[in-house]
Amino acid sequence: MLSTGLATVALGLLVLAPRLPRLARRYDAAALAPIDGPPADAADSPLLHRLDAWVAKGTGHGATLLPWSRPAVPIPLAVAFTPASHARAVHRFGYHLAGYHQLTRRSRVGGILYRIGVQLRPLAWFLPRRADEPWDDAWLAQADAARLEALARWLPRRPTLIVLEGEAAESAGRVAQALEHAAKNGEQPVRLLILGKKPAQSPAGIPLTPL
């Protein structure tokens, strides 16, 4: 019985081995910067629905048949823009997409358990991504040389929404170009949202969606 148990544990570790490096991945603060603070009320429900449909399109289900396989992502990188006047609604959307509201509604212990569950999620390669599964988020007001360099080598650990405003929105083309590495080599969808006027040219040749 003991030998059978040990063999089962060894087999389990062997199966999980390809997934274990994913547990060490952390939020890359050199490339990204999280949304700051809880959102104010925003009543623009039609925009929230459009944002939800846009980020979800082409993400794939996130599951794979084998633990060492990469999930299929039909649209690894998508770019959209919306007027700066929609900042409050976008803030609210990003806050909920990243799951921050899940922590505020839970107790301290509940929040810890929620975080542990999110961190361990990469081990369940065979489970499709849930609709309420949290994304990583970034809200960038500047995209200087250091940030662009970090983005050029960054790979997403989870589906990720990156919002550009101010000076960063004016550098959307360079940001999109930096994200080509993540689009080609990553295994998670990335969504780049420009908060401001429509760019004169489509960033990095990627189709631009108005929201």
mmCIF file with all atom_site columns, C-alpha atoms in Angstrom:
data_model
loop_
_atom_site.group_PDB
_atom_site.id
_atom_site.type_symbol
_atom_site.label_atom_id
_atom_site.label_alt_id
_atom_site.label_comp_id
_atom_site.label_asym_id
_atom_site.label_entity_id
_atom_site.label_seq_id
_atom_site.pdbx_PDB_ins_code
_atom_site.Cartn_x
_atom_site.Cartn_y
_atom_site.Cartn_z
_atom_site.occupancy
_atom_site.B_iso_or_equiv
_atom_site.pdbx_formal_charge
_atom_site.auth_seq_id
_atom_site.auth_comp_id
_atom_site.auth_asym_id
_atom_site.auth_atom_id
_atom_site.pdbx_PDB_model_num
ATOM 1   C CA . MET A 1 1   ? 0.000   0.000  0.000   1.00 0.00 ? 1   MET A CA 1
ATOM 2   C CA . LEU A 1 2   ? 2.814   2.394  0.899   1.00 0.00 ? 2   LEU A CA 1
ATOM 3   C CA . SER A 1 3   ? 4.613   1.735  -2.371  1.00 0.00 ? 3   SER A CA 1
ATOM 4   C CA . THR A 1 4   ? 1.362   2.296  -4.280  1.00 0.00 ? 4   THR A CA 1
ATOM 5   C CA . GLY A 1 5   ? 0.848   5.597  -2.497  1.00 0.00 ? 5   GLY A CA 1
ATOM 6   C CA . LEU A 1 6   ? 4.382   6.733  -3.222  1.00 0.00 ? 6   LEU A CA 1
ATOM 7   C CA . ALA A 1 7   ? 4.018   5.754  -6.853  1.00 0.00 ? 7   ALA A CA 1
ATOM 8   C CA . THR A 1 8   ? 0.799   7.773  -7.093  1.00 0.00 ? 8   THR A CA 1
ATOM 9   C CA . VAL A 1 9   ? 2.469   10.829 -5.558  1.00 0.00 ? 9   VAL A CA 1
ATOM 10  C CA . ALA A 1 10  ? 5.456   10.467 -7.892  1.00 0.00 ? 10  ALA A CA 1
ATOM 11  C CA . LEU A 1 11  ? 3.167   10.180 -10.909 1.00 0.00 ? 11  LEU A CA 1
ATOM 12  C CA . GLY A 1 12  ? 1.234   13.254 -9.794  1.00 0.00 ? 12  GLY A CA 1
ATOM 13  C CA . LEU A 1 13  ? 4.429   15.281 -9.430  1.00 0.00 ? 13  LEU A CA 1
ATOM 14  C CA . LEU A 1 14  ? 5.594   14.105 -12.833 1.00 0.00 ? 14  LEU A CA 1
ATOM 15  C CA . VAL A 1 15  ? 2.338   15.213 -14.434 1.00 0.00 ? 15  VAL A CA 1
ATOM 16  C CA . LEU A 1 16  ? 2.401   18.589 -12.672 1.00 0.00 ? 16  LEU A CA 1
ATOM 17  C CA . ALA A 1 17  ? 6.100   19.235 -13.322 1.00 0.00 ? 17  ALA A CA 1
ATOM 18  C CA . PRO A 1 18  ? 5.527   21.164 -16.588 1.00 0.00 ? 18  PRO A CA 1
ATOM 19  C CA . ARG A 1 19  ? 3.086   23.476 -14.785 1.00 0.00 ? 19  ARG A CA 1
ATOM 20  C CA . LEU A 1 20  ? 5.158   24.239 -11.687 1.00 0.00 ? 20  LEU A CA 1
ATOM 21  C CA . PRO A 1 21  ? 7.216   27.088 -13.228 1.00 0.00 ? 21  PRO A CA 1
ATOM 22  C CA . ARG A 1 22  ? 3.965   28.962 -13.800 1.00 0.00 ? 22  ARG A CA 1
ATOM 23  C CA . LEU A 1 23  ? 3.434   29.163 -10.031 1.00 0.00 ? 23  LEU A CA 1
ATOM 24  C CA . ALA A 1 24  ? 6.574   31.283 -9.725  1.00 0.00 ? 24  ALA A CA 1
ATOM 25  C CA . ARG A 1 25  ? 5.346   33.961 -12.142 1.00 0.00 ? 25  ARG A CA 1
ATOM 26  C CA . ARG A 1 26  ? 4.568   37.288 -10.494 1.00 0.00 ? 26  ARG A CA 1
ATOM 27  C CA . TYR A 1 27  ? 3.101   40.613 -11.559 1.00 0.00 ? 27  TYR A CA 1
ATOM 28  C CA . ASP A 1 28  ? 5.824   42.414 -13.506 1.00 0.00 ? 28  ASP A CA 1
ATOM 29  C CA . ALA A 1 29  ? 5.959   45.898 -12.002 1.00 0.00 ? 29  ALA A CA 1
ATOM 30  C CA . ALA A 1 30  ? 8.667   46.972 -14.455 1.00 0.00 ? 30  ALA A CA 1
ATOM 31  C CA . ALA A 1 31  ? 6.323   46.439 -17.407 1.00 0.00 ? 31  ALA A CA 1
ATOM 32  C CA . LEU A 1 32  ? 2.942   47.078 -15.782 1.00 0.00 ? 32  LEU A CA 1
ATOM 33  C CA . ALA A 1 33  ? 1.382   49.350 -13.149 1.00 0.00 ? 33  ALA A CA 1
ATOM 34  C CA . PRO A 1 34  ? -1.892  48.310 -11.467 1.00 0.00 ? 34  PRO A CA 1
ATOM 35  C CA . ILE A 1 35  ? -5.096  50.310 -11.385 1.00 0.00 ? 35  ILE A CA 1
ATOM 36  C CA . ASP A 1 36  ? -4.941  52.708 -8.454  1.00 0.00 ? 36  ASP A CA 1
ATOM 37  C CA . GLY A 1 37  ? -7.804  52.636 -5.952  1.00 0.00 ? 37  GLY A CA 1
ATOM 38  C CA . PRO A 1 38  ? -11.466 51.613 -6.149  1.00 0.00 ? 38  PRO A CA 1
ATOM 39  C CA . PRO A 1 39  ? -13.568 53.090 -8.960  1.00 0.00 ? 39  PRO A CA 1
ATOM 40  C CA . ALA A 1 40  ? -16.119 55.849 -8.710  1.00 0.00 ? 40  ALA A CA 1
ATOM 41  C CA . ASP A 1 41  ? -19.657 55.089 -9.792  1.00 0.00 ? 41  ASP A CA 1
ATOM 42  C CA . ALA A 1 42  ? -20.065 54.883 -13.554 1.00 0.00 ? 42  ALA A CA 1
ATOM 43  C CA . ALA A 1 43  ? -23.460 54.549 -15.208 1.00 0.00 ? 43  ALA A CA 1
ATOM 44  C CA . ASP A 1 44  ? -22.303 53.938 -18.791 1.00 0.00 ? 44  ASP A CA 1
ATOM 45  C CA . SER A 1 45  ? -23.614 50.381 -18.992 1.00 0.00 ? 45  SER A CA 1
ATOM 46  C CA . PRO A 1 46  ? -23.496 50.169 -22.818 1.00 0.00 ? 46  PRO A CA 1
ATOM 47  C CA . LEU A 1 47  ? -19.757 50.929 -22.742 1.00 0.00 ? 47  LEU A CA 1
ATOM 48  C CA . LEU A 1 48  ? -19.173 48.346 -20.025 1.00 0.00 ? 48  LEU A CA 1
ATOM 49  C CA . HIS A 1 49  ? -20.899 45.726 -22.178 1.00 0.00 ? 49  HIS A CA 1
ATOM 50  C CA . ARG A 1 50  ? -18.828 46.713 -25.217 1.00 0.00 ? 50  ARG A CA 1
ATOM 51  C CA . LEU A 1 51  ? -15.629 46.495 -23.185 1.00 0.00 ? 51  LEU A CA 1
ATOM 52  C CA . ASP A 1 52  ? -16.628 43.076 -21.873 1.00 0.00 ? 52  ASP A CA 1
ATOM 53  C CA . ALA A 1 53  ? -17.326 41.772 -25.382 1.00 0.00 ? 53  ALA A CA 1
ATOM 54  C CA . TRP A 1 54  ? -14.092 43.251 -26.749 1.00 0.00 ? 54  TRP A CA 1
ATOM 55  C CA . VAL A 1 55  ? -11.741 41.756 -24.161 1.00 0.00 ? 55  VAL A CA 1
ATOM 56  C CA . ALA A 1 56  ? -13.439 38.347 -24.390 1.00 0.00 ? 56  ALA A CA 1
ATOM 57  C CA . LYS A 1 57  ? -13.342 38.024 -28.177 1.00 0.00 ? 57  LYS A CA 1
ATOM 58  C CA . GLY A 1 58  ? -10.624 35.653 -29.345 1.00 0.00 ? 58  GLY A CA 1
ATOM 59  C CA . THR A 1 59  ? -9.248  34.782 -25.900 1.00 0.00 ? 59  THR A CA 1
ATOM 60  C CA . GLY A 1 60  ? -9.793  31.037 -26.234 1.00 0.00 ? 60  GLY A CA 1
ATOM 61  C CA . HIS A 1 61  ? -10.933 28.894 -23.324 1.00 0.00 ? 61  HIS A CA 1
ATOM 62  C CA . GLY A 1 62  ? -7.502  28.593 -21.688 1.00 0.00 ? 62  GLY A CA 1
ATOM 63  C CA . ALA A 1 63  ? -7.581  24.803 -21.263 1.00 0.00 ? 63  ALA A CA 1
ATOM 64  C CA . THR A 1 64  ? -5.215  22.272 -22.824 1.00 0.00 ? 64  THR A CA 1
ATOM 65  C CA . LEU A 1 65  ? -5.329  18.527 -23.308 1.00 0.00 ? 65  LEU A CA 1
ATOM 66  C CA . LEU A 1 66  ? -1.820  17.981 -21.926 1.00 0.00 ? 66  LEU A CA 1
ATOM 67  C CA . PRO A 1 67  ? -0.067  19.795 -19.030 1.00 0.00 ? 67  PRO A CA 1
ATOM 68  C CA . TRP A 1 68  ? 2.889   20.852 -21.200 1.00 0.00 ? 68  TRP A CA 1
ATOM 69  C CA . SER A 1 69  ? 0.769   22.203 -24.052 1.00 0.00 ? 69  SER A CA 1
ATOM 70  C CA . ARG A 1 70  ? 0.156   25.893 -24.705 1.00 0.00 ? 70  ARG A CA 1
ATOM 71  C CA . PRO A 1 71  ? -3.477  27.008 -24.851 1.00 0.00 ? 71  PRO A CA 1
ATOM 72  C CA . ALA A 1 72  ? -4.785  28.289 -28.170 1.00 0.00 ? 72  ALA A CA 1
ATOM 73  C CA . VAL A 1 73  ? -5.326  32.064 -28.240 1.00 0.00 ? 73  VAL A CA 1
ATOM 74  C CA . PRO A 1 74  ? -7.087  33.048 -31.489 1.00 0.00 ? 74  PRO A CA 1
ATOM 75  C CA . ILE A 1 75  ? -6.434  36.785 -30.939 1.00 0.00 ? 75  ILE A CA 1
ATOM 76  C CA . PRO A 1 76  ? -3.344  37.161 -28.729 1.00 0.00 ? 76  PRO A CA 1
ATOM 77  C CA . LEU A 1 77  ? -3.246  40.973 -28.970 1.00 0.00 ? 77  LEU A CA 1
ATOM 78  C CA . ALA A 1 78  ? -6.139  43.331 -29.671 1.00 0.00 ? 78  ALA A CA 1
ATOM 79  C CA . VAL A 1 79  ? -6.168  47.138 -29.621 1.00 0.00 ? 79  VAL A CA 1
ATOM 80  C CA . ALA A 1 80  ? -9.125  49.476 -29.057 1.00 0.00 ? 80  ALA A CA 1
ATOM 81  C CA . PHE A 1 81  ? -9.696  53.121 -28.213 1.00 0.00 ? 81  PHE A CA 1
ATOM 82  C CA . THR A 1 82  ? -12.349 55.089 -26.378 1.00 0.00 ? 82  THR A CA 1
ATOM 83  C CA . PRO A 1 83  ? -12.587 58.820 -25.527 1.00 0.00 ? 83  PRO A CA 1
ATOM 84  C CA . ALA A 1 84  ? -10.827 60.064 -22.386 1.00 0.00 ? 84  ALA A CA 1
ATOM 85  C CA . SER A 1 85  ? -14.239 61.114 -21.061 1.00 0.00 ? 85  SER A CA 1
ATOM 86  C CA . HIS A 1 86  ? -14.928 57.409 -20.477 1.00 0.00 ? 86  HIS A CA 1
ATOM 87  C CA . ALA A 1 87  ? -12.098 57.096 -17.951 1.00 0.00 ? 87  ALA A CA 1
ATOM 88  C CA . ARG A 1 88  ? -14.396 56.459 -14.965 1.00 0.00 ? 88  ARG A CA 1
ATOM 89  C CA . ALA A 1 89  ? -16.252 53.660 -16.746 1.00 0.00 ? 89  ALA A CA 1
ATOM 90  C CA . VAL A 1 90  ? -12.983 52.099 -17.933 1.00 0.00 ? 90  VAL A CA 1
ATOM 91  C CA . HIS A 1 91  ? -11.576 52.320 -14.391 1.00 0.00 ? 91  HIS A CA 1
ATOM 92  C CA . ARG A 1 92  ? -14.627 50.539 -13.032 1.00 0.00 ? 92  ARG A CA 1
ATOM 93  C CA . PHE A 1 93  ? -14.433 47.876 -15.741 1.00 0.00 ? 93  PHE A CA 1
ATOM 94  C CA . GLY A 1 94  ? -10.724 47.227 -15.196 1.00 0.00 ? 94  GLY A CA 1
ATOM 95  C CA . TYR A 1 95  ? -11.161 47.087 -11.422 1.00 0.00 ? 95  TYR A CA 1
ATOM 96  C CA . HIS A 1 96  ? -13.771 44.356 -11.705 1.00 0.00 ? 96  HIS A CA 1
ATOM 97  C CA . LEU A 1 97  ? -11.970 42.514 -14.503 1.00 0.00 ? 97  LEU A CA 1
ATOM 98  C CA . ALA A 1 98  ? -8.897  42.244 -12.245 1.00 0.00 ? 98  ALA A CA 1
ATOM 99  C CA . GLY A 1 99  ? -11.032 40.839 -9.419  1.00 0.00 ? 99  GLY A CA 1
ATOM 100 C CA . TYR A 1 100 ? -10.246 43.530 -6.844  1.00 0.00 ? 100 TYR A CA 1
ATOM 101 C CA . HIS A 1 101 ? -13.906 43.650 -5.892  1.00 0.00 ? 101 HIS A CA 1
ATOM 102 C CA . GLN A 1 102 ? -13.659 39.967 -4.953  1.00 0.00 ? 102 GLN A CA 1
ATOM 103 C CA . LEU A 1 103 ? -11.242 40.930 -2.173  1.00 0.00 ? 103 LEU A CA 1
ATOM 104 C CA . THR A 1 104 ? -13.268 43.853 -0.798  1.00 0.00 ? 104 THR A CA 1
ATOM 105 C CA . ARG A 1 105 ? -16.390 41.705 -0.364  1.00 0.00 ? 105 ARG A CA 1
ATOM 106 C CA . ARG A 1 106 ? -14.545 38.926 1.485   1.00 0.00 ? 106 ARG A CA 1
ATOM 107 C CA . SER A 1 107 ? -13.151 38.643 4.997   1.00 0.00 ? 107 SER A CA 1
ATOM 108 C CA . ARG A 1 108 ? -9.387  38.700 5.485   1.00 0.00 ? 108 ARG A CA 1
ATOM 109 C CA . VAL A 1 109 ? -9.265  34.901 5.575   1.00 0.00 ? 109 VAL A CA 1
ATOM 110 C CA . GLY A 1 110 ? -11.600 34.676 2.614   1.00 0.00 ? 110 GLY A CA 1
ATOM 111 C CA . GLY A 1 111 ? -9.381  37.069 0.687   1.00 0.00 ? 111 GLY A CA 1
ATOM 112 C CA . ILE A 1 112 ? -6.303  34.983 1.429   1.00 0.00 ? 112 ILE A CA 1
ATOM 113 C CA . LEU A 1 113 ? -8.058  31.818 0.273   1.00 0.00 ? 113 LEU A CA 1
ATOM 114 C CA . TYR A 1 114 ? -9.213  33.596 -2.876  1.00 0.00 ? 114 TYR A CA 1
ATOM 115 C CA . ARG A 1 115 ? -5.634  34.683 -3.667  1.00 0.00 ? 115 ARG A CA 1
ATOM 116 C CA . ILE A 1 116 ? -4.332  31.156 -3.072  1.00 0.00 ? 116 ILE A CA 1
ATOM 117 C CA . GLY A 1 117 ? -6.934  29.738 -5.436  1.00 0.00 ? 117 GLY A CA 1
ATOM 118 C CA . VAL A 1 118 ? -5.957  32.241 -8.130  1.00 0.00 ? 118 VAL A CA 1
ATOM 119 C CA . GLN A 1 119 ? -2.250  31.471 -7.664  1.00 0.00 ? 119 GLN A CA 1
ATOM 120 C CA . LEU A 1 120 ? -2.835  27.695 -7.924  1.00 0.00 ? 120 LEU A CA 1
ATOM 121 C CA . ARG A 1 121 ? -5.096  27.959 -10.970 1.00 0.00 ? 121 ARG A CA 1
ATOM 122 C CA . PRO A 1 122 ? -2.265  27.256 -13.498 1.00 0.00 ? 122 PRO A CA 1
ATOM 123 C CA . LEU A 1 123 ? -2.040  23.690 -12.151 1.00 0.00 ? 123 LEU A CA 1
ATOM 124 C CA . ALA A 1 124 ? -5.507  22.896 -13.506 1.00 0.00 ? 124 ALA A CA 1
ATOM 125 C CA . TRP A 1 125 ? -4.514  22.932 -17.183 1.00 0.00 ? 125 TRP A CA 1
ATOM 126 C CA . PHE A 1 126 ? -7.594  20.894 -18.137 1.00 0.00 ? 126 PHE A CA 1
ATOM 127 C CA . LEU A 1 127 ? -10.177 23.377 -16.808 1.00 0.00 ? 127 LEU A CA 1
ATOM 128 C CA . PRO A 1 128 ? -11.581 26.109 -19.080 1.00 0.00 ? 128 PRO A CA 1
ATOM 129 C CA . ARG A 1 129 ? -11.147 29.667 -17.890 1.00 0.00 ? 129 ARG A CA 1
ATOM 130 C CA . ARG A 1 130 ? -14.120 30.847 -15.802 1.00 0.00 ? 130 ARG A CA 1
ATOM 131 C CA . ALA A 1 131 ? -15.992 33.981 -16.812 1.00 0.00 ? 131 ALA A CA 1
ATOM 132 C CA . ASP A 1 132 ? -15.152 35.645 -13.474 1.00 0.00 ? 132 ASP A CA 1
ATOM 133 C CA . GLU A 1 133 ? -11.505 34.555 -13.409 1.00 0.00 ? 133 GLU A CA 1
ATOM 134 C CA . PRO A 1 134 ? -9.366  37.636 -12.645 1.00 0.00 ? 134 PRO A CA 1
ATOM 135 C CA . TRP A 1 135 ? -7.149  39.245 -15.250 1.00 0.00 ? 135 TRP A CA 1
ATOM 136 C CA . ASP A 1 136 ? -3.920  41.102 -14.659 1.00 0.00 ? 136 ASP A CA 1
ATOM 137 C CA . ASP A 1 137 ? -4.305  44.822 -15.188 1.00 0.00 ? 137 ASP A CA 1
ATOM 138 C CA . ALA A 1 138 ? -2.178  47.840 -15.996 1.00 0.00 ? 138 ALA A CA 1
ATOM 139 C CA . TRP A 1 139 ? -2.959  51.548 -16.161 1.00 0.00 ? 139 TRP A CA 1
ATOM 140 C CA . LEU A 1 140 ? -0.106  53.449 -17.784 1.00 0.00 ? 140 LEU A CA 1
ATOM 141 C CA . ALA A 1 141 ? 0.123   57.241 -17.931 1.00 0.00 ? 141 ALA A CA 1
ATOM 142 C CA . GLN A 1 142 ? 3.669   57.200 -19.292 1.00 0.00 ? 142 GLN A CA 1
ATOM 143 C CA . ALA A 1 143 ? 5.565   54.849 -21.546 1.00 0.00 ? 143 ALA A CA 1
ATOM 144 C CA . ASP A 1 144 ? 9.201   55.855 -21.188 1.00 0.00 ? 144 ASP A CA 1
ATOM 145 C CA . ALA A 1 145 ? 12.188  53.924 -22.539 1.00 0.00 ? 145 ALA A CA 1
ATOM 146 C CA . ALA A 1 146 ? 12.475  51.750 -19.421 1.00 0.00 ? 146 ALA A CA 1
ATOM 147 C CA . ARG A 1 147 ? 8.789   50.792 -19.560 1.00 0.00 ? 147 ARG A CA 1
ATOM 148 C CA . LEU A 1 148 ? 8.950   49.989 -23.274 1.00 0.00 ? 148 LEU A CA 1
ATOM 149 C CA . GLU A 1 149 ? 12.044  47.867 -22.754 1.00 0.00 ? 149 GLU A CA 1
ATOM 150 C CA . ALA A 1 150 ? 10.307  45.940 -19.970 1.00 0.00 ? 150 ALA A CA 1
ATOM 151 C CA . LEU A 1 151 ? 7.187   45.438 -22.095 1.00 0.00 ? 151 LEU A CA 1
ATOM 152 C CA . ALA A 1 152 ? 9.311   44.164 -24.988 1.00 0.00 ? 152 ALA A CA 1
ATOM 153 C CA . ARG A 1 153 ? 10.519  41.214 -22.882 1.00 0.00 ? 153 ARG A CA 1
ATOM 154 C CA . TRP A 1 154 ? 7.343   40.750 -20.803 1.00 0.00 ? 154 TRP A CA 1
ATOM 155 C CA . LEU A 1 155 ? 5.184   37.620 -21.069 1.00 0.00 ? 155 LEU A CA 1
ATOM 156 C CA . PRO A 1 156 ? 1.690   37.605 -19.531 1.00 0.00 ? 156 PRO A CA 1
ATOM 157 C CA . ARG A 1 157 ? 1.032   35.174 -16.695 1.00 0.00 ? 157 ARG A CA 1
ATOM 158 C CA . ARG A 1 158 ? -2.736  35.696 -17.039 1.00 0.00 ? 158 ARG A CA 1
ATOM 159 C CA . PRO A 1 159 ? -5.041  37.415 -19.522 1.00 0.00 ? 159 PRO A CA 1
ATOM 160 C CA . THR A 1 160 ? -4.067  41.072 -19.266 1.00 0.00 ? 160 THR A CA 1
ATOM 161 C CA . LEU A 1 161 ? -5.745  44.427 -19.894 1.00 0.00 ? 161 LEU A CA 1
ATOM 162 C CA . ILE A 1 162 ? -3.408  47.396 -20.431 1.00 0.00 ? 162 ILE A CA 1
ATOM 163 C CA . VAL A 1 163 ? -4.948  50.883 -20.448 1.00 0.00 ? 163 VAL A CA 1
ATOM 164 C CA . LEU A 1 164 ? -3.009  53.833 -21.872 1.00 0.00 ? 164 LEU A CA 1
ATOM 165 C CA . GLU A 1 165 ? -3.855  57.417 -21.021 1.00 0.00 ? 165 GLU A CA 1
ATOM 166 C CA . GLY A 1 166 ? -2.152  60.807 -21.381 1.00 0.00 ? 166 GLY A CA 1
ATOM 167 C CA . GLU A 1 167 ? 1.405   60.575 -22.672 1.00 0.00 ? 167 GLU A CA 1
ATOM 168 C CA . ALA A 1 168 ? 1.220   56.789 -22.848 1.00 0.00 ? 168 ALA A CA 1
ATOM 169 C CA . ALA A 1 169 ? -1.819  56.998 -25.155 1.00 0.00 ? 169 ALA A CA 1
ATOM 170 C CA . GLU A 1 170 ? 0.225   59.181 -27.507 1.00 0.00 ? 170 GLU A CA 1
ATOM 171 C CA . SER A 1 171 ? 2.870   56.416 -27.553 1.00 0.00 ? 171 SER A CA 1
ATOM 172 C CA . ALA A 1 172 ? 0.348   53.655 -28.346 1.00 0.00 ? 172 ALA A CA 1
ATOM 173 C CA . GLY A 1 173 ? 2.210   52.617 -31.486 1.00 0.00 ? 173 GLY A CA 1
ATOM 174 C CA . ARG A 1 174 ? 5.457   52.013 -29.614 1.00 0.00 ? 174 ARG A CA 1
ATOM 175 C CA . VAL A 1 175 ? 3.632   50.167 -26.832 1.00 0.00 ? 175 VAL A CA 1
ATOM 176 C CA . ALA A 1 176 ? 1.861   47.905 -29.336 1.00 0.00 ? 176 ALA A CA 1
ATOM 177 C CA . GLN A 1 177 ? 5.161   47.223 -31.058 1.00 0.00 ? 177 GLN A CA 1
ATOM 178 C CA . ALA A 1 178 ? 6.751   46.308 -27.722 1.00 0.00 ? 178 ALA A CA 1
ATOM 179 C CA . LEU A 1 179 ? 3.904   43.878 -27.064 1.00 0.00 ? 179 LEU A CA 1
ATOM 180 C CA . GLU A 1 180 ? 4.602   41.895 -30.220 1.00 0.00 ? 180 GLU A CA 1
ATOM 181 C CA . HIS A 1 181 ? 6.923   39.650 -28.186 1.00 0.00 ? 181 HIS A CA 1
ATOM 182 C CA . ALA A 1 182 ? 4.094   38.792 -25.779 1.00 0.00 ? 182 ALA A CA 1
ATOM 183 C CA . ALA A 1 183 ? 1.692   38.219 -28.680 1.00 0.00 ? 183 ALA A CA 1
ATOM 184 C CA . LYS A 1 184 ? 4.059   35.795 -30.437 1.00 0.00 ? 184 LYS A CA 1
ATOM 185 C CA . ASN A 1 185 ? 5.536   33.977 -27.447 1.00 0.00 ? 185 ASN A CA 1
ATOM 186 C CA . GLY A 1 186 ? 2.946   34.244 -24.679 1.00 0.00 ? 186 GLY A CA 1
ATOM 187 C CA . GLU A 1 187 ? 0.087   31.895 -23.910 1.00 0.00 ? 187 GLU A CA 1
ATOM 188 C CA . GLN A 1 188 ? -2.408  34.456 -22.614 1.00 0.00 ? 188 GLN A CA 1
ATOM 189 C CA . PRO A 1 189 ? -4.448  37.132 -24.424 1.00 0.00 ? 189 PRO A CA 1
ATOM 190 C CA . VAL A 1 190 ? -3.443  40.784 -24.082 1.00 0.00 ? 190 VAL A CA 1
ATOM 191 C CA . ARG A 1 191 ? -5.832  43.685 -24.632 1.00 0.00 ? 191 ARG A CA 1
ATOM 192 C CA . LEU A 1 192 ? -4.507  47.214 -25.178 1.00 0.00 ? 192 LEU A CA 1
ATOM 193 C CA . LEU A 1 193 ? -7.010  50.035 -24.624 1.00 0.00 ? 193 LEU A CA 1
ATOM 194 C CA . ILE A 1 194 ? -6.159  53.606 -25.654 1.00 0.00 ? 194 ILE A CA 1
ATOM 195 C CA . LEU A 1 195 ? -7.980  56.166 -23.532 1.00 0.00 ? 195 LEU A CA 1
ATOM 196 C CA . GLY A 1 196 ? -8.116  59.284 -25.698 1.00 0.00 ? 196 GLY A CA 1
ATOM 197 C CA . LYS A 1 197 ? -8.464  60.331 -29.321 1.00 0.00 ? 197 LYS A CA 1
ATOM 198 C CA . LYS A 1 198 ? -8.238  57.869 -32.175 1.00 0.00 ? 198 LYS A CA 1
ATOM 199 C CA . PRO A 1 199 ? -4.625  57.289 -33.264 1.00 0.00 ? 199 PRO A CA 1
ATOM 200 C CA . ALA A 1 200 ? -3.741  58.596 -36.715 1.00 0.00 ? 200 ALA A CA 1
ATOM 201 C CA . GLN A 1 201 ? -2.469  55.138 -37.647 1.00 0.00 ? 201 GLN A CA 1
ATOM 202 C CA . SER A 1 202 ? -3.365  51.663 -36.460 1.00 0.00 ? 202 SER A CA 1
ATOM 203 C CA . PRO A 1 203 ? -0.730  50.735 -33.816 1.00 0.00 ? 203 PRO A CA 1
ATOM 204 C CA . ALA A 1 204 ? 1.751   48.165 -35.149 1.00 0.00 ? 204 ALA A CA 1
ATOM 205 C CA . GLY A 1 205 ? -0.656  47.410 -37.996 1.00 0.00 ? 205 GLY A CA 1
ATOM 206 C CA . ILE A 1 206 ? -3.182  45.814 -35.626 1.00 0.00 ? 206 ILE A CA 1
ATOM 207 C CA . PRO A 1 207 ? -6.867  46.473 -36.412 1.00 0.00 ? 207 PRO A CA 1
ATOM 208 C CA . LEU A 1 208 ? -8.189  49.259 -34.171 1.00 0.00 ? 208 LEU A CA 1
ATOM 209 C CA . THR A 1 209 ? -11.605 48.832 -32.517 1.00 0.00 ? 209 THR A CA 1
ATOM 210 C CA . PRO A 1 210 ? -13.632 51.917 -31.472 1.00 0.00 ? 210 PRO A CA 1
ATOM 211 C CA . LEU A 1 211 ? -15.543 51.545 -28.195 1.00 0.00 ? 211 LEU A CA 1
#
